[in-house]
Tab-separated table of C-alpha atoms and ligand atoms in Angstrom:
chain	number	residue	atom	x	y	z
A	22	MET	CA	-18.816	14.380	-8.876
A	23	ALA	CA	-18.853	11.980	-5.806
A	24	ILE	CA	-16.631	12.133	-3.322
A	25	GLU	CA	-15.202	9.440	-3.311
A	26	ARG	CA	-11.766	6.929	-1.715
A	27	THR	CA	-9.498	4.479	-2.986
A	28	PHE	CA	-6.837	2.719	-1.707
A	29	SER	CA	-3.048	2.905	-2.859
A	30	ILE	CA	-0.046	1.441	-2.005
A	31	ILE	CA	3.425	2.714	-3.079
A	32	LYS	CA	5.074	-0.744	-3.752
A	33	PRO	CA	8.751	-1.695	-2.651
A	34	ASP	CA	10.438	-1.042	-5.641
A	35	ALA	CA	9.426	2.395	-5.074
A	36	THR	CA	10.651	2.634	-1.489
A	37	ALA	CA	13.652	1.035	-2.245
A	38	ARG	CA	14.169	4.089	-4.946
A	39	ASN	CA	13.181	6.756	-2.236
A	40	VAL	CA	10.683	8.128	-4.769
A	41	THR	CA	7.171	7.885	-2.446
A	42	GLY	CA	8.025	11.662	-2.256
A	43	ALA	CA	7.671	12.396	-5.896
A	44	ILE	CA	4.681	9.871	-5.710
A	45	ASN	CA	2.754	11.407	-3.232
A	46	ALA	CA	3.899	15.002	-5.022
A	47	MET	CA	1.888	13.888	-8.223
A	48	ILE	CA	-0.820	12.263	-6.163
A	49	GLU	CA	-1.216	15.463	-4.546
A	50	LYS	CA	-0.885	17.628	-8.285
A	51	SER	CA	-3.640	15.499	-9.611
A	52	GLY	CA	-6.446	16.959	-6.826
A	53	LEU	CA	-6.926	13.761	-5.081
A	54	ARG	CA	-5.984	13.921	-0.926
A	55	ILE	CA	-4.182	11.627	0.615
A	56	VAL	CA	-6.095	10.788	3.987
A	57	ALA	CA	-4.223	8.247	5.512
A	58	GLN	CA	-1.047	6.721	4.798
A	59	LYS	CA	1.819	4.852	6.755
A	60	ARG	CA	4.649	2.809	6.300
A	61	LEU	CA	5.075	-0.811	6.789
A	62	ARG	CA	6.171	-4.536	5.371
A	63	MET	CA	3.941	-6.689	4.778
A	64	THR	CA	3.812	-10.093	6.397
A	65	ARG	CA	3.278	-12.759	4.178
A	66	GLU	CA	-0.374	-13.625	5.309
A	67	GLN	CA	-1.204	-9.717	4.646
A	68	ALA	CA	0.265	-9.981	1.134
A	69	GLU	CA	-1.433	-13.211	0.733
A	70	THR	CA	-5.037	-11.626	1.861
A	71	PHE	CA	-4.766	-8.572	-0.407
A	72	TYR	CA	-4.406	-10.278	-3.731
A	73	ALA	CA	-6.616	-13.302	-2.784
A	74	VAL	CA	-8.105	-13.020	-5.921
A	75	HIS	CA	-4.922	-13.414	-8.226
A	76	ARG	CA	-4.618	-16.723	-6.354
A	77	GLN	CA	-4.586	-18.883	-9.143
A	78	ARG	CA	-2.674	-16.761	-11.372
A	79	PRO	CA	0.826	-18.056	-12.111
A	80	PHE	CA	2.759	-14.571	-11.013
A	81	PHE	CA	0.904	-15.289	-7.363
A	82	GLY	CA	3.756	-16.830	-5.695
A	83	GLU	CA	6.604	-13.625	-7.601
A	84	LEU	CA	3.582	-10.951	-6.521
A	85	VAL	CA	3.386	-12.191	-2.798
A	86	GLU	CA	7.589	-12.070	-2.495
A	87	PHE	CA	7.554	-9.253	-3.873
A	88	MET	CA	5.212	-7.386	-1.818
A	89	THR	CA	7.283	-8.581	1.210
A	90	SER	CA	10.681	-7.705	-0.394
A	91	GLY	CA	10.875	-4.561	1.627
A	92	PRO	CA	8.380	-1.738	2.627
A	93	VAL	CA	5.539	-0.745	0.939
A	94	VAL	CA	3.308	2.478	2.016
A	95	VAL	CA	-0.804	2.018	2.248
A	96	GLN	CA	-2.552	5.127	1.200
A	97	VAL	CA	-6.249	6.183	1.258
A	98	LEU	CA	-6.970	8.797	-1.253
A	99	GLU	CA	-10.077	10.973	-1.498
A	100	GLY	CA	-11.417	12.935	-4.271
A	101	ASP	CA	-13.594	13.357	-6.655
A	102	ASN	CA	-14.354	10.137	-8.739
A	103	ALA	CA	-11.265	8.597	-7.087
A	104	VAL	CA	-10.746	5.229	-7.395
A	105	ALA	CA	-10.784	6.431	-11.302
A	106	ALA	CA	-8.960	9.191	-11.309
A	107	TYR	CA	-6.487	7.573	-9.230
A	108	ARG	CA	-6.010	4.054	-12.273
A	109	ASP	CA	-5.608	7.019	-14.739
A	110	LEU	CA	-2.950	8.431	-12.888
A	111	MET	CA	-1.255	5.184	-12.199
A	112	GLY	CA	-1.335	4.596	-15.844
A	113	ALA	CA	-1.800	0.840	-17.563
A	114	THR	CA	-0.435	-2.193	-14.960
A	115	ASP	CA	2.470	-2.670	-17.907
A	116	PRO	CA	4.474	0.689	-17.697
A	117	ALA	CA	5.461	0.379	-21.013
A	118	LYS	CA	1.977	0.235	-22.264
A	119	ALA	CA	1.421	3.007	-19.704
A	120	THR	CA	0.519	6.835	-21.361
A	121	PRO	CA	2.915	9.706	-20.899
A	122	GLY	CA	2.645	11.652	-17.423
A	123	THR	CA	1.476	8.516	-15.344
A	124	ILE	CA	3.386	7.038	-11.981
A	125	ARG	CA	4.274	4.147	-13.979
A	126	LYS	CA	4.975	5.314	-17.054
A	127	THR	CA	7.475	7.661	-15.160
A	128	LEU	CA	8.657	5.708	-12.630
A	129	ALA	CA	7.860	2.249	-13.011
A	130	LYS	CA	10.004	-1.028	-13.862
A	131	SER	CA	8.476	-3.648	-15.210
A	132	ILE	CA	4.823	-5.057	-14.711
A	133	GLY	CA	5.535	-6.767	-11.339
A	134	GLU	CA	7.749	-3.876	-10.269
A	135	ASN	CA	5.077	-2.060	-10.900
A	136	SER	CA	5.232	0.979	-8.262
A	137	VAL	CA	1.605	1.451	-7.252
A	138	HIS	CA	-1.998	0.035	-6.212
A	139	GLY	CA	-4.821	0.943	-6.620
A	140	SER	CA	-8.135	-0.082	-6.504
A	141	ASP	CA	-10.239	-1.093	-8.876
A	142	ALA	CA	-13.749	-0.046	-7.567
A	143	ALA	CA	-15.511	1.187	-4.611
A	144	ASP	CA	-16.564	-1.642	-2.927
A	145	THR	CA	-13.001	-3.289	-3.979
A	146	ALA	CA	-11.523	-0.086	-2.417
A	147	ASP	CA	-13.523	-0.589	1.052
A	148	LYS	CA	-12.497	-3.667	1.442
A	149	GLU	CA	-8.743	-3.309	1.174
A	150	ILE	CA	-9.347	0.511	3.433
A	151	ALA	CA	-10.436	-2.303	5.973
A	152	GLN	CA	-7.764	-4.371	5.861
A	153	PHE	CA	-5.076	-1.871	7.218
A	154	PHE	CA	-6.639	1.525	8.646
A	155	SER	CA	-9.387	1.568	11.548
A	156	GLY	CA	-11.754	4.745	11.150
A	157	ASN	CA	-10.050	7.600	13.190
A	158	GLU	CA	-6.490	6.455	11.420
A	159	ILE	CA	-8.290	8.212	8.311
A	160	VAL	CA	-8.721	12.167	8.600
A	161	GLY	CA	-10.187	13.864	5.779
B	208	LIG	P1	-1.559	-4.356	-8.527
B	208	LIG	O1	-2.702	-3.374	-9.480
B	208	LIG	O2	-1.524	-4.500	-7.944
B	208	LIG	O3	-2.509	-5.965	-8.779
B	208	LIG	C1	-2.079	-7.070	-8.804
B	208	LIG	C2	-0.613	-6.983	-9.581
B	208	LIG	O4	-0.355	-8.297	-10.501
B	208	LIG	C3	-0.180	-6.166	-10.339
B	208	LIG	O5	-0.731	-4.564	-10.273
B	208	LIG	C4	0.771	-6.515	-11.449
B	208	LIG	O6	1.992	-6.052	-10.510
B	208	LIG	C5	0.743	-8.040	-10.458
B	208	LIG	N1	0.880	-8.357	-12.133
B	208	LIG	C6	0.004	-8.611	-12.826
B	208	LIG	N2	0.791	-9.075	-13.920
B	208	LIG	C7	1.649	-9.533	-14.161
B	208	LIG	C8	2.156	-10.689	-14.906
B	208	LIG	N3	2.434	-11.035	-15.930
B	208	LIG	N4	3.727	-10.840	-13.345
B	208	LIG	C9	3.709	-10.284	-12.607
B	208	LIG	N5	2.903	-9.293	-11.614
B	208	LIG	C10	2.038	-8.966	-12.285
């Protein structure tokens, strides 16, 4: 299996409920390694750039408002097939449809406030990681 990196965000609904440690425990229990991590408040510009692919969606404004509403924890996760492995661990975008035991089924509130983000593909992961981390901040 290929060792890969993916980008993760612990979203404002999760930092507000003080469950960043609970999420990190689920990540580490799954075998993924947190090789970079920082807590920050996204600017509107950062959120709009990050979610640019969703600019035309009806929920874009709401998404940017939410992602700038409080602190987030941005992370780089490393492991076997990390992109797919983290998507499995997160569960479906809508927590109501997520499989039991996943982060979103366990912790998330709604499709908008769904506690975590994970990259959808390896090339997206590279771009998302580069938006928030420089090379020497990632230590595997
Ligand atoms: P994420 O994986 O961060 O990528 C895009 C986000 O848009 C997604 O998680 C959801 O939080 C959000 N999203 C997707 N669909 C909707 C929706 N119908 N209403 C509000 N937010 C949505």
